[in-house]
Amino acid sequence: MNNEKEKIAIIGAGVSGLIAALVLENHGFSPLLFEKTERVGGRVKTDIMDGYQLDHGFQVLLDAYPMAQKYLDYEALNLAKFLPGAFIFKSGRKKIIGDPLRNLSLLIPTLTSGIGTLSDKFRILKLNTELKKKTISDIFDGPEVTTLEYLRRRGFSDEIITNFFKPFFTGIFLETELDTSSRMFEFVYKMFGTGHATLPTSGIGAIPNQLLAKLKRTKIQLNSTLESCENGKLNFTDGSSKHVDYIVLATESSDFFNNMRNQEIAWKSCQTLYFTTPKNGDGRPLIGLIPSEGTFINNIFFHKTLSTEKSGPEELLSVTVVKSHNFSESELITQVKKELEDECNIRDLKYLKTYTINKALPKLEHLAGDISPSETRLTDTVFLAGDYLLNGSLNAAMLSGEKAALGIVDTIRGSVINK
Ligand SMILES: Cc1cc2nc3c(=O)[nH]c(=O)nc-3n(C[C@H](O)[C@H](O)[C@H](O)COP(=O)(O)OP(=O)(O)OC[C@H]3O[C@@H](n4cnc5c(N)ncnc54)[C@H](O)[C@@H]3O)c2cc1C
């Protein structure tokens, strides 16, 4: 059997497309990878500006993700770990809530923070223990309610929901009402509880760059935008075309198939603004949450509290806005600066850049944790990959890429055996 003969194209060099290429290579194929933009990574990219590392939106790698453990070399990524907790900023004052069982230094501040009741703290411990025992497939096979409903049913007080769970999970789900499925809450909570939130020292973009470096036989064509796709013929916007035997569509598929126009994905958006400032009063790597109802800023992070490969002379602050608004860019900067001063007591800010990410996370009604290779199959020759098939996470992107590649491998091997 000579696998090399099969022509396989992958459309999209985000994390799911890169994993699909890697898995196909591991099975003896040499795929062609077409990417619309000038570099790989999709939603996972890092820019360098004035010597600072700016990720395209604040994101973290949860090192407990099974797929990340399978495909990434953590040592080479030089992962820097966040502390398991958060600063809660309110009216210029700062409190800490954290997991003292994992970091003893968080015990006293958590107990004396006044955030949540004593029974909330017991409920958190109970949740940690329960979710540690639950497998990921138990979680995704389990019942689905909104995260808000889930927290209320578990008896958490309104105070801890408002001051901790809402801003923390708004920053993760990129929606302010906690109406994301409780399956995602349980999955993310389990990942936080069994591992760490981390960032590669050279920024989140190191993840796709590492995957790219692993590809030895994949031919990558950047700046190539697929326009349409019919019977194995790929048509690109520059007028060129290519015939292939199999396709992995590692991006939204509704753009390329007329019969899927009504199945377009809805997306959640966010903005991340970067500032520099001469000082940060506290060097601990904790995410900052801003729970006040009236503010636009949701979460902040001082990036120099983690070791970073490149860092300019001052502190780098990222600020994430999830709530929708009608501000112009300059009005937004003014508003964010004011809120940082009023709520977090942070001043002397120099604005660097804003990333507006309109398609940050897919808005999905039902979330899944796994998919079989055959379920990724759209037509005889087209297989789908992308986080939108499962849930909005790096783990899901990697898993979907692996399964789409295996779907093609199984199909080719099956057809070879049947011949
Ligand atoms: C702000 C933000 C914060 C996030 N935070 C986290 C987090 O903390 N933890 C976590 O696990 N996940 C997080 N995520 C989600 C994670 O980044 C995504 O789940 C993952 O990157 C999706 O990868 P993908 O390959 O499915 O899609 P994409 O990254 O969107 O890749 C699709 C690729 O296809 C290309 N493409 C599109 N159309 C065409 C075409 N016509 N022709 C050729 N190429 C095309 C695109 O340019 C892109 O490169 C976050 C995402 C964002 C944006």
Tab-separated table of N, CA, C and O and ligand atoms in Angstrom, residues 11-17 34-37 39-45 56-62 65 171-172 174 224-227 236 250-252 255-256 267 270 272 357 359-362 385-388 391-397 400, ligand 1:
chain	number	residue	atom	x	y	z
A	11	ILE	N	-7.709	22.599	4.628
A	11	ILE	CA	-7.993	24.026	4.468
A	11	ILE	C	-8.012	24.657	5.854
A	11	ILE	O	-8.879	24.349	6.677
A	12	GLY	N	-7.068	25.549	6.118
A	12	GLY	CA	-7.002	26.246	7.402
A	12	GLY	C	-5.858	25.728	8.253
A	12	GLY	O	-5.824	24.552	8.603
A	13	ALA	N	-4.910	26.616	8.575
A	13	ALA	CA	-3.756	26.223	9.399
A	13	ALA	C	-3.883	26.754	10.820
A	13	ALA	O	-2.933	27.273	11.406
A	14	GLY	N	-5.114	26.658	11.370
A	14	GLY	CA	-5.282	26.884	12.813
A	14	GLY	C	-4.815	25.617	13.522
A	14	GLY	O	-4.267	24.694	12.895
A	15	VAL	N	-5.048	25.565	14.828
A	15	VAL	CA	-4.576	24.413	15.600
A	15	VAL	C	-5.184	23.111	15.082
A	15	VAL	O	-4.492	22.094	14.957
A	16	SER	N	-6.481	23.120	14.701
A	16	SER	CA	-7.107	21.869	14.233
A	16	SER	C	-6.495	21.415	12.910
A	16	SER	O	-6.237	20.225	12.719
A	17	GLY	N	-6.214	22.340	12.004
A	17	GLY	CA	-5.615	21.988	10.712
A	17	GLY	C	-4.190	21.475	10.878
A	17	GLY	O	-3.767	20.526	10.198
A	34	PHE	N	-3.518	24.567	3.059
A	34	PHE	CA	-3.775	25.903	2.499
A	34	PHE	C	-4.279	26.832	3.604
A	34	PHE	O	-5.227	26.494	4.315
A	35	GLU	N	-3.677	27.993	3.722
A	35	GLU	CA	-4.048	28.942	4.770
A	35	GLU	C	-4.282	30.324	4.152
A	35	GLU	O	-3.474	30.816	3.381
A	36	LYS	N	-5.418	30.911	4.570
A	36	LYS	CA	-5.834	32.216	4.036
A	36	LYS	C	-4.859	33.346	4.391
A	36	LYS	O	-4.591	34.223	3.584
A	37	THR	N	-4.344	33.339	5.617
A	37	THR	CA	-3.530	34.476	6.068
A	37	THR	C	-2.038	34.223	5.798
A	37	THR	O	-1.677	33.219	5.203
A	39	ARG	N	0.284	33.631	7.983
A	39	ARG	CA	0.987	32.739	8.927
A	39	ARG	C	0.027	31.718	9.527
A	39	ARG	O	-1.198	31.887	9.452
A	40	VAL	N	0.602	30.707	10.150
A	40	VAL	CA	-0.229	29.656	10.749
A	40	VAL	C	-0.682	30.110	12.148
A	40	VAL	O	-0.171	31.079	12.693
A	41	GLY	N	-1.659	29.382	12.701
A	41	GLY	CA	-2.080	29.654	14.093
A	41	GLY	C	-3.563	29.947	14.224
A	41	GLY	O	-4.155	29.721	15.262
A	42	GLY	N	-4.162	30.531	13.169
A	42	GLY	CA	-5.579	30.882	13.255
A	42	GLY	C	-5.819	31.854	14.393
A	42	GLY	O	-5.207	32.919	14.453
A	43	ARG	N	-6.650	31.439	15.351
A	43	ARG	CA	-6.973	32.323	16.475
A	43	ARG	C	-5.863	32.374	17.525
A	43	ARG	O	-5.977	33.124	18.494
A	44	VAL	N	-4.809	31.598	17.326
A	44	VAL	CA	-3.739	31.523	18.338
A	44	VAL	C	-2.462	32.144	17.765
A	44	VAL	O	-1.694	31.474	17.075
A	45	LYS	N	-2.298	33.426	18.033
A	45	LYS	CA	-1.133	34.125	17.471
A	45	LYS	C	-0.559	35.104	18.486
A	45	LYS	O	-1.283	35.586	19.367
A	56	HIS	N	-3.054	37.477	20.568
A	56	HIS	CA	-4.298	37.944	19.931
A	56	HIS	C	-5.474	37.597	20.843
A	56	HIS	O	-6.153	36.591	20.649
A	57	GLY	N	-5.688	38.417	21.848
A	57	GLY	CA	-6.698	38.128	22.861
A	57	GLY	C	-6.039	37.363	23.993
A	57	GLY	O	-5.130	36.564	23.756
A	58	PHE	N	-6.501	37.637	25.202
A	58	PHE	CA	-5.924	36.955	26.369
A	58	PHE	C	-6.396	35.505	26.370
A	58	PHE	O	-7.590	35.232	26.394
A	59	GLN	N	-5.489	34.573	26.257
A	59	GLN	CA	-5.866	33.170	26.371
A	59	GLN	C	-4.786	32.395	27.089
A	59	GLN	O	-3.643	32.827	27.164
A	60	VAL	N	-5.202	31.242	27.640
A	60	VAL	CA	-4.251	30.421	28.392
A	60	VAL	C	-4.321	28.984	27.900
A	60	VAL	O	-5.325	28.557	27.324
A	61	LEU	N	-3.245	28.254	28.142
A	61	LEU	CA	-3.236	26.816	27.863
A	61	LEU	C	-3.426	26.097	29.197
A	61	LEU	O	-2.634	26.291	30.124
A	62	LEU	N	-4.491	25.297	29.302
A	62	LEU	CA	-4.681	24.495	30.517
A	62	LEU	C	-3.871	23.210	30.320
A	62	LEU	O	-4.166	22.427	29.411
A	65	TYR	N	-5.219	19.589	29.657
A	65	TYR	CA	-5.929	19.164	28.430
A	65	TYR	C	-5.293	17.868	27.907
A	65	TYR	O	-4.088	17.860	27.569
A	171	GLY	N	-14.722	35.653	31.367
A	171	GLY	CA	-13.429	35.733	30.682
A	171	GLY	C	-13.100	34.476	29.892
A	171	GLY	O	-12.347	34.524	28.931
A	172	ILE	N	-13.695	33.357	30.287
A	172	ILE	CA	-13.413	32.092	29.590
A	172	ILE	C	-14.461	31.814	28.516
A	172	ILE	O	-14.126	31.464	27.385
A	174	LEU	N	-16.541	34.032	27.261
A	174	LEU	CA	-16.748	35.244	26.454
A	174	LEU	C	-18.239	35.561	26.283
A	174	LEU	O	-18.689	35.906	25.193
A	224	SER	N	-3.490	31.665	0.740
A	224	SER	CA	-4.316	30.941	-0.223
A	224	SER	C	-5.721	30.791	0.355
A	224	SER	O	-5.908	30.044	1.320
A	225	THR	N	-6.657	31.490	-0.215
A	225	THR	CA	-8.026	31.469	0.320
A	225	THR	C	-8.919	30.603	-0.535
A	225	THR	O	-9.112	30.877	-1.731
A	226	LEU	N	-9.470	29.571	0.048
A	226	LEU	CA	-10.405	28.716	-0.689
A	226	LEU	C	-11.691	29.501	-0.945
A	226	LEU	O	-12.229	30.144	-0.040
A	227	GLU	N	-12.170	29.417	-2.191
A	227	GLU	CA	-13.414	30.126	-2.520
A	227	GLU	C	-14.578	29.141	-2.619
A	227	GLU	O	-15.666	29.384	-2.119
A	236	PHE	N	-9.483	28.597	-5.615
A	236	PHE	CA	-8.967	29.638	-4.728
A	236	PHE	C	-9.301	31.024	-5.277
A	236	PHE	O	-9.549	31.183	-6.479
A	250	ALA	N	-10.718	22.573	7.843
A	250	ALA	CA	-10.434	22.920	9.237
A	250	ALA	C	-10.794	24.377	9.495
A	250	ALA	O	-10.041	25.150	10.088
A	251	THR	N	-11.954	24.741	9.022
A	251	THR	CA	-12.537	26.066	9.250
A	251	THR	C	-14.030	25.909	9.018
A	251	THR	O	-14.489	24.823	8.678
A	252	GLU	N	-14.788	26.977	9.187
A	252	GLU	CA	-16.240	26.881	8.980
A	252	GLU	C	-16.545	26.285	7.611
A	252	GLU	O	-15.976	26.727	6.605
A	255	ASP	N	-19.340	28.156	4.393
A	255	ASP	CA	-18.945	29.070	3.315
A	255	ASP	C	-18.794	28.334	1.980
A	255	ASP	O	-18.882	28.943	0.916
A	256	PHE	N	-18.525	27.051	2.018
A	256	PHE	CA	-18.144	26.352	0.788
A	256	PHE	C	-19.204	25.411	0.239
A	256	PHE	O	-19.059	24.875	-0.839
A	267	TRP	N	-21.058	33.376	16.533
A	267	TRP	CA	-19.775	33.540	17.234
A	267	TRP	C	-19.871	34.515	18.391
A	267	TRP	O	-20.665	35.457	18.352
A	270	CYS	N	-14.788	39.376	21.531
A	270	CYS	CA	-14.204	40.075	22.679
A	270	CYS	C	-13.133	41.044	22.173
A	270	CYS	O	-12.768	41.007	20.991
A	272	THR	N	-9.295	42.731	23.433
A	272	THR	CA	-8.223	42.797	24.435
A	272	THR	C	-7.366	44.018	24.132
A	272	THR	O	-6.907	44.195	23.002
A	357	ILE	N	-11.664	40.761	18.345
A	357	ILE	CA	-11.794	39.422	17.752
A	357	ILE	C	-13.284	39.106	17.628
A	357	ILE	O	-13.955	38.783	18.611
A	359	LYS	N	-14.792	36.754	15.787
A	359	LYS	CA	-15.111	35.325	15.836
A	359	LYS	C	-14.139	34.662	16.802
A	359	LYS	O	-13.189	34.009	16.389
A	360	ALA	N	-14.384	34.890	18.089
A	360	ALA	CA	-13.434	34.367	19.089
A	360	ALA	C	-13.780	32.939	19.479
A	360	ALA	O	-12.939	32.056	19.429
A	361	LEU	N	-15.041	32.717	19.860
A	361	LEU	CA	-15.465	31.366	20.259
A	361	LEU	C	-16.811	31.059	19.608
A	361	LEU	O	-17.677	31.931	19.533
A	362	PRO	N	-17.003	29.815	19.161
A	362	PRO	CA	-18.296	29.462	18.578
A	362	PRO	C	-19.383	29.458	19.658
A	362	PRO	O	-19.127	29.047	20.788
A	385	ALA	N	-13.081	19.584	10.524
A	385	ALA	CA	-12.340	19.765	11.784
A	385	ALA	C	-12.578	21.191	12.264
A	385	ALA	O	-12.996	22.053	11.488
A	386	GLY	N	-12.308	21.446	13.527
A	386	GLY	CA	-12.503	22.795	14.073
A	386	GLY	C	-13.181	22.699	15.424
A	386	GLY	O	-13.989	21.790	15.653
A	387	ASP	N	-12.857	23.638	16.312
A	387	ASP	CA	-13.428	23.594	17.666
A	387	ASP	C	-14.944	23.637	17.657
A	387	ASP	O	-15.604	23.091	18.530
A	388	TYR	N	-15.525	24.291	16.613
A	388	TYR	CA	-16.985	24.476	16.573
A	388	TYR	C	-17.742	23.144	16.539
A	388	TYR	O	-18.940	23.090	16.802
A	391	ASN	N	-16.509	22.025	21.227
A	391	ASN	CA	-16.605	23.113	22.213
A	391	ASN	C	-15.434	24.059	21.976
A	391	ASN	O	-14.424	23.647	21.413
A	392	GLY	N	-15.575	25.302	22.390
A	392	GLY	CA	-14.543	26.299	22.073
A	392	GLY	C	-13.318	26.173	22.956
A	392	GLY	O	-13.206	26.861	23.968
A	393	SER	N	-12.397	25.297	22.582
A	393	SER	CA	-11.157	25.164	23.367
A	393	SER	C	-10.050	24.598	22.488
A	393	SER	O	-10.314	23.966	21.458
A	394	LEU	N	-8.829	24.805	22.932
A	394	LEU	CA	-7.683	24.243	22.212
A	394	LEU	C	-7.763	22.727	22.210
A	394	LEU	O	-7.405	22.072	21.229
A	395	ASN	N	-8.254	22.155	23.315
A	395	ASN	CA	-8.382	20.700	23.383
A	395	ASN	C	-9.320	20.197	22.280
A	395	ASN	O	-9.019	19.227	21.580
A	396	ALA	N	-10.448	20.899	22.120
A	396	ALA	CA	-11.437	20.483	21.109
A	396	ALA	C	-10.880	20.666	19.700
A	396	ALA	O	-11.095	19.827	18.819
A	397	ALA	N	-10.145	21.757	19.477
A	397	ALA	CA	-9.557	21.993	18.150
A	397	ALA	C	-8.604	20.843	17.804
A	397	ALA	O	-8.650	20.285	16.705
A	400	SER	N	-10.563	17.475	17.239
A	400	SER	CA	-11.308	17.433	15.973
A	400	SER	C	-10.342	17.252	14.790
A	400	SER	O	-10.651	16.546	13.833
B	1	LIG	C1	-9.650	35.663	22.519
B	1	LIG	C2	-9.663	34.175	22.587
B	1	LIG	C3	-9.450	33.567	23.820
B	1	LIG	C4	-9.427	32.173	23.889
B	1	LIG	N1	-9.086	31.603	25.079
B	1	LIG	C5	-8.871	30.269	25.119
B	1	LIG	C6	-8.318	29.676	26.284
B	1	LIG	O1	-7.966	30.369	27.246
B	1	LIG	N2	-8.157	28.317	26.299
B	1	LIG	C7	-8.515	27.546	25.234
B	1	LIG	O2	-8.362	26.316	25.299
B	1	LIG	N3	-9.019	28.087	24.094
B	1	LIG	C8	-9.183	29.425	24.017
B	1	LIG	N4	-9.642	29.997	22.870
B	1	LIG	C9	-10.119	29.116	21.788
B	1	LIG	C10	-9.010	28.552	20.897
B	1	LIG	O3	-8.126	29.555	20.506
B	1	LIG	C11	-9.712	27.929	19.660
B	1	LIG	O4	-10.590	26.918	20.108
B	1	LIG	C12	-8.772	27.312	18.642
B	1	LIG	O5	-7.696	28.150	18.335
B	1	LIG	C13	-9.568	27.006	17.367
B	1	LIG	O6	-8.749	26.437	16.372
B	1	LIG	P1	-9.378	25.994	14.979
B	1	LIG	O7	-8.306	25.348	14.197
B	1	LIG	O8	-10.614	25.213	15.251
B	1	LIG	O9	-9.885	27.329	14.271
B	1	LIG	P2	-9.092	28.634	13.779
B	1	LIG	O10	-8.002	28.971	14.716
B	1	LIG	O11	-10.147	29.680	13.577
B	1	LIG	O12	-8.454	28.217	12.403
B	1	LIG	C14	-9.089	28.310	11.145
B	1	LIG	C15	-8.030	28.668	10.122
B	1	LIG	O13	-8.629	28.587	8.817
B	1	LIG	C16	-8.194	29.689	8.045
B	1	LIG	N5	-9.196	29.903	6.997
B	1	LIG	C17	-10.458	30.388	7.156
B	1	LIG	N6	-11.087	30.443	5.953
B	1	LIG	C18	-10.205	29.986	5.021
B	1	LIG	C19	-10.264	29.826	3.605
B	1	LIG	N7	-11.362	30.144	2.917
B	1	LIG	N8	-9.180	29.346	2.967
B	1	LIG	C20	-8.027	29.013	3.643
B	1	LIG	N9	-7.933	29.152	5.002
B	1	LIG	C21	-9.001	29.629	5.675
B	1	LIG	C22	-8.093	30.819	9.061
B	1	LIG	O14	-7.293	31.879	8.598
B	1	LIG	C23	-7.507	30.084	10.254
B	1	LIG	O15	-6.099	30.095	10.234
B	1	LIG	C24	-9.681	31.384	22.736
B	1	LIG	C25	-9.905	32.005	21.519
B	1	LIG	C26	-9.860	33.387	21.439
B	1	LIG	C27	-10.014	34.020	20.086
